[in-house]
Coordinates of C-alpha atoms in Angstrom, one line a residue:
M1 CA -25.7 10.7 33.9
A2 CA -27.6 13.6 32.5
A3 CA -24.5 15.8 32.7
S4 CA -22.5 13.1 31.0
K5 CA -25.1 12.8 28.2
S6 CA -25.0 16.6 27.8
Y7 CA -21.2 16.6 27.6
K8 CA -21.3 13.8 25.1
T9 CA -23.7 15.8 22.9
L10 CA -21.4 18.8 23.1
K11 CA -18.5 16.7 21.9
E12 CA -20.5 15.3 19.0
D13 CA -21.7 18.7 18.0
F14 CA -18.2 20.0 18.1
V15 CA -17.2 17.7 15.1
A16 CA -20.6 17.7 13.3
N17 CA -22.0 19.8 10.4
L18 CA -18.6 21.2 9.4
P19 CA -18.2 22.7 5.9
G20 CA -14.5 22.1 5.5
G21 CA -12.0 24.5 3.9
D22 CA -10.2 25.5 0.7
I23 CA -8.0 23.1 -1.2
S24 CA -5.2 25.7 -1.6
E25 CA -5.0 26.2 2.2
I26 CA -4.8 22.4 2.7
N27 CA -1.9 22.3 0.2
Y28 CA -0.1 25.0 2.1
V29 CA -0.6 23.1 5.4
T30 CA 0.5 19.8 4.0
A31 CA 3.5 21.4 2.4
V32 CA 5.0 21.9 5.8
A33 CA 5.9 18.2 5.9
P34 CA 8.2 18.3 2.8
A35 CA 9.5 21.7 4.0
A36 CA 10.6 20.1 7.3
V37 CA 12.2 17.2 5.4
I38 CA 14.1 19.8 3.3
L39 CA 15.6 21.4 6.4
W40 CA 16.4 17.9 7.8
S41 CA 18.1 16.9 4.6
A42 CA 20.1 20.2 4.4
L43 CA 21.4 19.7 7.9
Q44 CA 22.3 16.1 7.2
S45 CA 23.8 16.5 3.7
R46 CA 25.8 19.6 4.6
L47 CA 26.7 19.1 8.3
A48 CA 26.1 15.4 8.9
F49 CA 24.1 16.8 11.8
F50 CA 22.2 13.6 12.6
D51 CA 25.2 11.2 12.3
G52 CA 25.9 11.6 16.0
G53 CA 22.8 9.8 17.1
G54 CA 19.6 10.8 15.3
G55 CA 20.8 9.5 12.0
G56 CA 22.4 6.4 13.4
G57 CA 25.5 6.9 11.3
G58 CA 27.9 7.1 14.2
G59 CA 29.5 10.2 12.8
D60 CA 30.8 13.5 14.0
G61 CA 27.4 15.3 14.0
A62 CA 25.5 16.6 17.0
S63 CA 25.1 14.7 20.2
P64 CA 22.4 11.9 20.2
V65 CA 20.1 14.0 22.4
A66 CA 20.4 17.1 20.3
A67 CA 20.0 15.2 17.0
L68 CA 16.8 13.5 18.2
A69 CA 15.5 16.8 19.6
V70 CA 15.9 18.6 16.3
D71 CA 14.5 15.6 14.4
F72 CA 11.4 15.7 16.7
L73 CA 11.0 19.5 16.5
L74 CA 11.2 19.5 12.7
N75 CA 9.2 16.4 11.7
C76 CA 6.7 16.2 14.6
G77 CA 6.6 19.8 15.9
G78 CA 6.4 21.3 12.4
I79 CA 3.2 19.3 11.6
L80 CA 1.8 20.1 15.0
L81 CA 2.4 23.8 14.5
A82 CA 0.9 23.8 11.0
T83 CA -2.4 22.4 12.2
T84 CA -2.7 24.6 15.3
V85 CA -0.7 27.8 16.0
Y86 CA 0.3 28.4 12.4
A87 CA -3.0 27.2 10.9
A88 CA -3.9 30.7 9.7
H89 CA -0.4 31.4 8.4
P90 CA 1.0 28.1 7.0
V91 CA 3.0 29.9 4.2
W92 CA 5.1 31.7 6.9
L93 CA 5.9 28.4 8.6
N94 CA 7.0 27.0 5.2
V95 CA 9.3 30.0 4.7
L96 CA 10.7 29.6 8.2
L97 CA 11.6 26.0 7.4
V98 CA 12.9 26.4 3.9
A99 CA 14.9 29.6 4.4
P100 CA 17.5 28.1 6.8
A101 CA 17.9 25.1 4.4
L102 CA 18.7 27.5 1.5
L103 CA 21.3 29.3 3.7
L104 CA 22.9 25.9 4.6
C105 CA 23.0 25.0 0.9
V106 CA 24.7 28.3 0.0
R107 CA 27.2 28.2 2.8
W108 CA 28.3 24.6 2.8
R109 CA 28.8 22.0 0.1
P110 CA 27.3 18.5 0.5
R111 CA 29.5 16.3 2.7
W112 CA 29.7 13.6 0.0
M113 CA 31.4 16.1 -2.4
G114 CA 35.2 16.5 -2.3
M115 CA 35.7 13.6 0.1
R116 CA 38.1 10.7 -0.4
G117 CA 38.1 7.0 0.2
R118 CA 36.1 5.4 3.0
R119 CA 34.9 8.7 4.4
R120 CA 33.3 9.8 1.1
R121 CA 31.7 6.4 0.4
R122 CA 29.9 6.7 3.7
Y123 CA 27.9 9.6 2.5
R124 CA 27.1 8.1 -0.8
K125 CA 23.5 7.1 -1.2
P126 CA 22.9 3.7 -2.8
A127 CA 21.2 3.6 -6.1
P128 CA 17.4 3.9 -5.9
Y129 CA 17.1 0.2 -6.0
S130 CA 19.6 -2.6 -5.5
T131 CA 21.9 -3.7 -8.3
P132 CA 22.2 -7.1 -10.0
T133 CA 24.0 -9.8 -8.1
S134 CA 25.3 -12.3 -10.6
D135 CA 23.7 -13.0 -14.0
P136 CA 21.5 -10.0 -14.8
T137 CA 20.0 -11.3 -18.1
P138 CA 17.1 -13.3 -16.6
A139 CA 15.5 -10.0 -15.5
L140 CA 15.0 -8.9 -19.1
S141 CA 12.3 -11.3 -20.1
N142 CA 10.3 -14.2 -18.8
G143 CA 9.0 -15.3 -22.1
H144 CA 5.9 -13.2 -21.9
H145 CA 6.9 -9.7 -20.9
H146 CA 10.1 -7.9 -21.9
V147 CA 11.7 -5.4 -19.6
H148 CA 10.4 -2.6 -21.9
G149 CA 6.9 -3.9 -21.8
R150 CA 4.0 -2.8 -19.6
R151 CA 5.3 -2.3 -16.1
E152 CA 2.1 -3.2 -14.4
A153 CA 1.8 -6.6 -16.1
M154 CA 5.4 -7.3 -15.0
I155 CA 4.2 -7.2 -11.4
H156 CA 2.4 -10.5 -11.9
D157 CA 4.6 -12.2 -14.4
A158 CA 8.1 -11.3 -13.3
A159 CA 10.9 -13.7 -13.8
P160 CA 13.1 -14.8 -11.0
A161 CA 14.7 -11.4 -10.5
P162 CA 18.2 -10.7 -9.2
Y163 CA 16.9 -7.6 -7.6
A164 CA 16.0 -7.3 -3.9
L165 CA 13.6 -4.4 -3.4
R166 CA 15.3 -2.0 -1.0
P167 CA 13.6 0.7 1.0
K168 CA 13.4 4.1 -0.5
A169 CA 14.0 7.2 1.6
F170 CA 11.4 9.3 -0.1
L171 CA 8.7 6.7 0.6
T172 CA 9.9 6.5 4.2
H173 CA 9.5 10.2 4.6
Y174 CA 6.2 10.4 2.7
R175 CA 4.6 7.7 4.8
G176 CA 6.2 8.7 8.0
C177 CA 4.9 12.3 7.7
M178 CA 1.4 10.9 7.1
M179 CA 1.7 8.8 10.2
V180 CA 2.8 11.7 12.3
A181 CA 0.0 13.9 10.9
T182 CA -2.5 11.2 11.6
C183 CA -1.5 10.9 15.3
V184 CA -1.6 14.7 15.6
A185 CA -5.1 15.1 14.1
I186 CA -6.9 12.3 15.9
L187 CA -6.3 14.0 19.3
A188 CA -5.9 17.7 18.2
V189 CA -9.4 17.7 16.6
D190 CA -10.9 17.5 20.1
F191 CA -9.3 20.8 21.1
P192 CA -10.6 24.3 20.0
L193 CA -7.0 25.1 19.0
F194 CA -7.5 22.8 15.9
P195 CA -9.4 24.7 13.3
R196 CA -12.9 23.3 12.5
R197 CA -12.2 23.7 8.8
F198 CA -9.5 21.0 9.2
A199 CA -11.9 18.5 10.7
K200 CA -13.9 16.0 8.7
V201 CA -16.7 17.6 6.6
E202 CA -20.3 16.5 7.2
T203 CA -21.1 15.7 3.6
W204 CA -19.9 18.1 0.9
G205 CA -16.5 19.8 0.8
T206 CA -12.8 19.2 1.5
S207 CA -10.7 19.2 4.7
L208 CA -7.3 18.2 5.9
M209 CA -8.7 15.1 7.8
D210 CA -10.8 14.1 4.8
L211 CA -7.6 14.1 2.7
G212 CA -5.8 12.0 5.3
V213 CA -8.4 9.2 5.2
G214 CA -8.0 8.9 1.4
S215 CA -4.3 9.1 1.6
F216 CA -4.1 6.1 3.9
V217 CA -5.9 4.0 1.3
F218 CA -3.7 5.3 -1.6
S219 CA -0.6 4.5 0.4
A220 CA -1.9 1.1 1.2
G221 CA -2.4 0.4 -2.5
I222 CA 1.3 1.3 -3.2
V223 CA 2.8 -1.1 -0.7
C224 CA 0.2 -3.9 -1.5
V225 CA 2.1 -4.3 -4.8
R226 CA 5.2 -5.3 -2.9
R227 CA 3.8 -8.7 -2.0
R228 CA 2.6 -9.2 -5.6
R229 CA 6.1 -8.5 -6.9
R230 CA 7.9 -11.3 -5.0
P231 CA 10.2 -13.3 -7.3
S232 CA 8.6 -16.2 -9.1
T233 CA 9.4 -19.8 -8.3
D234 CA 8.8 -23.1 -10.2
N235 CA 5.6 -23.6 -8.2
D236 CA 4.4 -20.2 -9.3
K237 CA 5.0 -21.2 -12.9
D238 CA 3.0 -24.4 -12.4
D239 CA 0.2 -22.4 -10.9
D240 CA -0.1 -20.3 -14.1
D241 CA -2.4 -23.0 -15.4
H242 CA -4.6 -22.8 -12.3
D243 CA -5.5 -19.1 -12.0
D244 CA -8.7 -19.9 -10.2
D245 CA -6.8 -21.6 -7.4
R246 CA -4.3 -18.9 -7.4
L247 CA -7.0 -16.2 -6.9
L248 CA -8.6 -18.2 -4.1
R249 CA -5.3 -18.6 -2.3
R250 CA -4.5 -14.9 -2.5
M251 CA -8.0 -13.9 -1.4
A252 CA -7.7 -16.4 1.5
S253 CA -4.3 -15.0 2.4
S254 CA -5.6 -11.4 2.3
L255 CA -8.5 -12.4 4.5
R256 CA -6.3 -14.2 7.0
H257 CA -4.0 -11.2 7.3
A258 CA -7.0 -8.8 7.5
L259 CA -8.1 -10.5 10.8
P260 CA -6.1 -8.0 13.0
L261 CA -7.8 -5.1 11.4
L262 CA -11.2 -6.8 11.7
L263 CA -10.4 -7.5 15.4
L264 CA -9.5 -3.8 15.9
G265 CA -12.7 -2.8 14.2
F266 CA -14.8 -4.9 16.5
I267 CA -12.9 -3.7 19.6
R268 CA -13.5 -0.1 18.6
L269 CA -17.2 -0.9 18.0
L270 CA -17.6 -2.6 21.4
T271 CA -15.5 0.1 23.2
V272 CA -17.4 3.0 21.8
K273 CA -20.8 1.5 22.5
G274 CA -19.8 0.1 25.9
L275 CA -18.3 3.4 27.2
D276 CA -21.0 5.6 25.7
Y277 CA -18.1 7.4 23.9
Q278 CA -19.0 10.2 21.5
E279 CA -19.4 9.1 17.9
H280 CA -20.2 10.7 14.5
V281 CA -22.8 8.4 13.0
T282 CA -22.9 10.1 9.6
E283 CA -19.2 9.4 9.1
Y284 CA -19.4 5.6 8.4
G285 CA -22.7 4.5 10.0
V286 CA -23.9 3.1 13.3
H287 CA -21.7 0.1 13.4
W288 CA -19.2 0.4 10.6
N289 CA -15.8 2.0 11.1
F290 CA -12.7 2.6 9.0
F291 CA -11.0 -0.5 10.2
F292 CA -13.6 -2.6 8.5
T293 CA -13.0 -0.7 5.2
L294 CA -9.2 -1.2 5.5
A295 CA -9.6 -4.9 6.2
L296 CA -11.8 -5.6 3.2
L297 CA -9.8 -3.6 0.6
P298 CA -7.0 -6.1 -0.2
P299 CA -9.3 -9.2 -0.7
C300 CA -11.4 -7.2 -3.1
A301 CA -8.3 -5.9 -4.9
A302 CA -7.2 -9.5 -5.4
V303 CA -10.1 -9.9 -7.9
F304 CA -8.8 -6.9 -9.9
E305 CA -5.3 -8.5 -9.8
A306 CA -6.7 -11.3 -11.9
A307 CA -8.4 -8.8 -14.1
V308 CA -5.1 -7.0 -14.6
R309 CA -3.5 -10.3 -15.6
H310 CA -6.1 -11.3 -18.1
V311 CA -8.4 -8.5 -19.1
M312 CA -6.9 -5.0 -18.9
A313 CA -3.2 -4.7 -17.8
S314 CA -3.6 -1.4 -16.0
Y315 CA -4.5 -0.7 -12.4
V316 CA -5.1 3.0 -13.1
L317 CA -7.7 2.2 -15.8
W318 CA -9.5 -0.2 -13.5
S319 CA -9.4 2.5 -10.8
L320 CA -10.9 5.0 -13.3
L321 CA -13.5 2.5 -14.4
V322 CA -14.6 1.7 -10.8
G323 CA -14.8 5.4 -10.0
V324 CA -16.8 6.4 -13.1
V325 CA -19.3 3.5 -12.6
Y326 CA -19.7 4.5 -9.0
H327 CA -20.1 8.1 -10.0
L328 CA -22.9 7.2 -12.4
L329 CA -24.7 5.2 -9.7
L330 CA -24.5 8.1 -7.3
R331 CA -25.7 10.7 -9.7
Y332 CA -28.2 8.9 -11.9
A333 CA -29.4 5.8 -10.0
G334 CA -30.5 7.4 -6.7
L335 CA -27.5 6.0 -4.7
E336 CA -26.4 9.5 -3.6
R337 CA -29.9 10.4 -2.2
Y338 CA -30.1 7.0 -0.5
M339 CA -26.7 7.4 1.3
I340 CA -27.5 10.9 2.5
A341 CA -31.2 10.8 3.4
A342 CA -32.4 7.2 3.8
P343 CA -33.9 6.3 7.1
R344 CA -31.8 3.9 9.3
T345 CA -34.2 1.1 9.5
G346 CA -32.1 -2.0 8.8
L347 CA -28.5 -3.1 9.2
L348 CA -27.7 -2.1 5.6
S349 CA -29.2 1.4 5.9
M350 CA -27.7 1.9 9.3
N351 CA -24.3 1.5 7.8
R352 CA -24.9 2.8 4.3
E353 CA -22.1 5.4 4.4
G354 CA -19.4 2.9 5.2
I355 CA -20.7 0.2 2.8
G356 CA -21.3 2.6 0.0
S357 CA -18.1 4.6 0.3
F358 CA -16.1 1.4 0.2
V359 CA -16.4 1.4 -3.6
G360 CA -14.8 4.8 -3.8
Y361 CA -12.0 3.7 -1.5
L362 CA -11.5 0.7 -3.6
S363 CA -10.9 3.0 -6.6
I364 CA -8.3 4.9 -4.6
F365 CA -6.7 1.7 -3.5
L366 CA -6.3 0.6 -7.1
A367 CA -4.8 3.9 -8.1
G368 CA -2.3 3.4 -5.3
Q369 CA -1.5 0.0 -6.7
S370 CA -0.9 1.6 -10.1
A371 CA 1.6 4.0 -8.5
G372 CA 3.2 1.0 -6.7
T373 CA 3.9 -0.8 -10.0
Y374 CA 6.5 1.9 -11.0
L375 CA 7.6 2.9 -7.5
L376 CA 8.5 -0.7 -6.4
L377 CA 9.8 -2.2 -9.6
P378 CA 13.6 -2.9 -10.2
S379 CA 16.1 -0.1 -10.4
M380 CA 16.3 2.1 -13.4
A381 CA 20.1 2.0 -12.9
G382 CA 19.9 -1.8 -12.6
E383 CA 17.9 -2.1 -15.8
A384 CA 20.5 0.0 -17.6
E385 CA 23.2 -2.5 -16.6
V386 CA 20.9 -5.4 -17.6
A387 CA 20.4 -3.8 -21.0
A388 CA 24.1 -3.4 -21.4
H389 CA 24.7 -7.1 -20.7
D390 CA 22.1 -8.0 -23.2
V391 CA 23.8 -6.1 -26.1
P392 CA 26.3 -8.2 -28.1
D393 CA 30.0 -7.3 -27.4
G394 CA 30.5 -6.1 -31.0
A395 CA 27.6 -3.7 -30.7
R396 CA 28.8 -2.3 -27.4
S397 CA 32.3 -1.6 -28.6
S398 CA 32.1 -0.9 -32.3
S399 CA 29.5 1.8 -32.6
S400 CA 29.4 5.1 -30.8
S401 CA 25.7 5.4 -31.9
S402 CA 25.0 2.2 -30.1
R403 CA 26.6 3.5 -26.9
L404 CA 24.6 6.7 -27.3
R405 CA 21.4 4.8 -27.6
L406 CA 22.2 2.9 -24.4
V407 CA 23.0 6.2 -22.5
L408 CA 19.8 7.8 -23.7
R409 CA 17.8 4.7 -22.9
A410 CA 19.3 4.6 -19.4
F411 CA 18.5 8.3 -18.9
Y412 CA 14.9 7.8 -19.9
R413 CA 14.5 4.9 -17.5
A414 CA 16.2 6.8 -14.7
H415 CA 13.6 9.6 -15.0
R416 CA 10.5 7.4 -15.7
L417 CA 9.5 7.3 -12.0
P418 CA 9.1 11.1 -11.5
A419 CA 7.6 11.4 -15.0
N420 CA 4.9 8.9 -14.1
L421 CA 4.2 10.6 -10.8
L422 CA 3.9 14.0 -12.5
G423 CA 1.7 12.6 -15.3
S424 CA -0.5 10.8 -12.7
G425 CA -0.9 14.0 -10.6
I426 CA -1.8 16.1 -13.7
G427 CA -4.2 13.6 -15.0
W428 CA -6.2 13.2 -11.8
A429 CA -6.2 17.0 -11.3
A430 CA -7.5 17.5 -14.8
L431 CA -10.3 15.0 -14.1
Y432 CA -11.2 16.9 -10.9
Q433 CA -11.4 20.1 -12.9
L434 CA -13.4 18.4 -15.6
L435 CA -16.0 17.2 -13.1
A436 CA -16.3 20.7 -11.7
I437 CA -17.2 21.9 -15.2
L438 CA -19.5 19.1 -16.1
S439 CA -21.2 18.8 -12.7
P440 CA -21.1 22.2 -11.1
P441 CA -21.9 22.1 -7.4
S442 CA -25.3 23.1 -6.3
S443 CA -25.3 26.4 -4.3
A444 CA -28.1 25.1 -2.1
S445 CA -27.1 21.6 -1.2
G446 CA -23.4 21.5 -2.2
S447 CA -24.0 18.4 -4.3
G448 CA -21.2 18.1 -6.9
L449 CA -18.4 18.9 -4.5
A450 CA -15.9 16.3 -3.3
S451 CA -17.4 14.1 -0.5
R452 CA -15.5 11.9 1.8
R453 CA -18.8 10.6 3.2
L454 CA -19.7 9.3 -0.3
A455 CA -16.1 8.8 -1.6
N456 CA -17.3 10.1 -4.9
L457 CA -15.3 10.6 -8.1
Q458 CA -14.4 14.2 -7.2
Y459 CA -13.0 13.0 -3.9
I460 CA -11.2 10.1 -5.6
S461 CA -9.5 12.3 -8.2
W462 CA -8.5 14.9 -5.5
V463 CA -6.9 12.3 -3.2
N464 CA -5.1 10.6 -6.1
A465 CA -3.8 13.9 -7.5
F466 CA -2.5 15.1 -4.1
N467 CA -0.7 11.9 -3.2
S468 CA 1.0 11.7 -6.6
M469 CA 2.3 15.2 -6.3
Q470 CA 3.3 14.7 -2.7
L471 CA 5.3 11.6 -3.6
L472 CA 6.9 13.6 -6.4
A473 CA 7.9 16.3 -3.9
F474 CA 9.6 13.9 -1.5
Y475 CA 11.3 12.1 -4.4
A476 CA 12.7 15.5 -5.6
I477 CA 13.9 16.3 -2.1
D478 CA 15.6 12.9 -1.8
H479 CA 17.4 13.1 -5.1
V480 CA 18.5 16.7 -4.7
F481 CA 20.1 16.3 -1.3
F482 CA 21.2 12.7 -1.6
P483 CA 21.6 12.0 -5.4
P484 CA 22.2 8.3 -6.2
T485 CA 25.6 7.4 -7.7
P486 CA 25.9 4.5 -10.1
T487 CA 29.2 3.3 -8.6
T488 CA 27.8 2.9 -5.1
T489 CA 28.4 -0.5 -3.6
P490 CA 25.2 -2.5 -3.0
T491 CA 23.9 -2.5 0.6
P492 CA 21.5 -4.7 2.4
A493 CA 17.8 -4.0 2.0
T494 CA 17.7 -1.4 4.8
D495 CA 17.3 2.3 4.7
P496 CA 20.6 4.1 4.6
P497 CA 20.7 5.7 8.1
T498 CA 22.2 8.9 6.8
T499 CA 19.4 9.7 4.3
T500 CA 16.3 9.2 6.4
S501 CA 14.9 10.7 9.6
A502 CA 15.2 8.2 12.5
I503 CA 11.9 9.4 13.9
L504 CA 10.0 9.1 10.7
R505 CA 11.5 5.7 10.1
A506 CA 10.5 4.5 13.5
F507 CA 7.0 5.8 13.2
N508 CA 6.5 3.8 10.0
Q509 CA 8.3 0.7 11.2
H510 CA 5.8 0.4 14.1
G511 CA 2.7 2.0 12.7
L512 CA 0.2 -0.6 14.0
I513 CA 1.4 -0.3 17.6
L514 CA 1.6 3.5 17.4
F515 CA -1.8 3.9 15.9
A516 CA -3.4 1.7 18.5
L517 CA -1.5 3.5 21.2
A518 CA -2.6 6.9 19.8
N519 CA -6.2 5.9 19.9
V520 CA -5.9 4.7 23.5
L521 CA -4.2 7.9 24.5
T522 CA -6.8 10.0 22.7
G523 CA -9.6 8.2 24.5
A524 CA -7.8 8.6 27.8
V525 CA -7.3 12.4 27.3
N526 CA -10.9 12.9 26.3
L527 CA -12.2 10.9 29.4
G528 CA -9.9 12.7 31.8
L529 CA -9.8 16.3 30.4
D530 CA -12.4 18.7 29.3
T531 CA -10.9 19.4 25.9
L532 CA -13.6 21.7 24.8
R533 CA -12.6 24.3 27.4
A534 CA -8.8 23.8 27.2
G535 CA -6.8 26.9 26.4
T536 CA -4.0 27.2 23.8
A537 CA -1.2 26.6 26.3
T538 CA -3.0 23.5 27.8
A539 CA -3.7 22.1 24.4
L540 CA -0.2 22.5 23.2
A541 CA 1.3 21.0 26.3
V542 CA -1.0 18.0 26.1
L543 CA -0.3 17.5 22.4
L544 CA 3.5 17.9 22.8
A545 CA 3.5 15.4 25.7
Y546 CA 1.4 13.0 23.6
L547 CA 3.7 13.2 20.6
A548 CA 6.8 12.9 22.7
L549 CA 5.4 9.7 24.3
L550 CA 4.5 8.2 20.9
T551 CA 8.0 9.1 19.6
A552 CA 9.7 7.6 22.6
V553 CA 7.7 4.4 22.1
A554 CA 8.6 4.3 18.4
L555 CA 12.3 4.8 19.0
A556 CA 12.3 2.2 21.8
L557 CA 10.7 -0.3 19.6
A558 CA 13.1 0.4 16.8
R559 CA 16.1 0.0 19.2
W560 CA 14.6 -3.2 20.6
R561 CA 14.2 -4.6 17.1
A562 CA 17.7 -3.7 16.1
A563 CA 19.1 -5.3 19.3
R564 CA 17.3 -8.5 18.6
G565 CA 18.4 -8.4 15.0
R566 CA 14.9 -9.4 13.8
P567 CA 14.5 -9.2 10.0
R568 CA 11.7 -7.1 8.7
P569 CA 8.5 -9.1 8.1
R570 CA 7.1 -9.4 4.7
G571 CA 5.0 -6.6 3.5
E572 CA 6.9 -4.2 5.7
A573 CA 6.1 -1.2 3.8
G574 CA 2.9 -0.3 5.6
V575 CA 0.3 -3.0 4.9
G576 CA 0.8 -5.4 7.7
R577 CA 2.5 -8.6 6.8
E578 CA 0.6 -9.3 3.6
G579 CA -0.7 -6.0 2.4
T580 CA -3.7 -5.6 4.6
E581 CA -2.9 -2.7 7.0
P582 CA -3.0 0.4 4.9
V583 CA -4.1 3.0 7.3
L584 CA -1.6 2.1 10.0
K585 CA 1.4 2.5 7.8
S586 CA 3.3 0.1 9.9
R587 CA 6.3 -0.4 7.6
V588 CA 7.4 2.3 5.4
E589 CA 9.8 1.5 2.8

């Protein structure tokens, strides 16, 4: 028992009192995921490489085994190498991934160019969202909000829309890469091969794993909007006069669907305590864990949904307000000192980190919801067609200036999404820099830096800026290699197989199961192997086998679901069934 206690202490010391690393290095490491998707997209758009099996297109590409092997090496192996072997040279790994893609683009034209008939249509990518089905004019207005009005208010007051929200390849890749990185990090952090500067920081500073925690919450906010955006019904209209009942119902629904996460939280708590497993108390507290934070975010966000409807129709402003108020409490009301140094004498003080940081994560969640309002709204191309139907026939045909205005309006709408992402990224980055000027970090204590432990405003702005720019990167990749065509025939609300990685799609479609399995496998490896003394070859072999097993399970589940023909459950984009499963990323767009 003494030896066991000693080993437990060594494991805890291995992940404790870490200072973190530089943000620029984190950016280089995380850039490997988009770089791998660039090479995947080049192979697919130029050679239809994954149509033979990996892409599911049934085409003349590589064999199924080769397609899946390359998919795995790019999208799983790339992230693994970036956080281990290439951790000191991530720029070189990015170059090794992007250079072949550039050569492919120079040597071959896209497969969808120069083709004819059915063969060409197969490589066309559907428009970013689905197109109108019959009468498009109802989507213009519901009597309160015009299509040109505030997009965030439209989330809650949308008319019966003829649009079915279809998955988006760039969101699939964005969330899929985060899921893979999560599975890699939770086991790799226990090996010396994983740099300590990538592990979670003790209090002040930035690290790769700190960024991952906040990114989960941001991503959860994005897809939580999906449920709010469902088409209105007559009952919904009747409920407009009963907002209190509506709020209570949504909170009750969120709590009901949070039960799986709460259950996982308690299972983790009992398992860690019962097995005397190593734990980092200063991370969330003695009893609290991240599952509890994830479970409680959507019910609290339901309150802000009502505030968006009636007080201030902007999630991003509410996010900023929550973050600023929390920042003032930390700096000037003694909350920061309490969360760091208070004695653990009661249940509240024993879990002060988890309870206090919840406010910061709520701010990140609301920022994600703000992004979701323009990521998951109806198609810009669809809106252009709606606007055209709304113009009188005489205005459409008699004046070239009217047609020009329509074209310019459609062009603006078509680029509104990347413009919003860019503006959001720049805005949050500017706030991060402003805080660094107004509240310079203390050289002695480090106070003033970003802190995942506190989830302070510096951490909030950093996470929001990173995720906005990461989304923009995946969006750009998607639209460069698979540009939407306005004449594309509408397709069912499923990801076009030829534009998304089969492995990334499978990871996101079954995130809950994979995340739970990853935690079980991590515990089994730590109980059966002395990870502290494992060499590079042993660590890589274990991590590759672990990733291969997770990938096999993900693909088997995807194939099983396809064979059964089961429709995707509501809220499939990564928040459980009703927007309550952010970290697990179970259903990516």
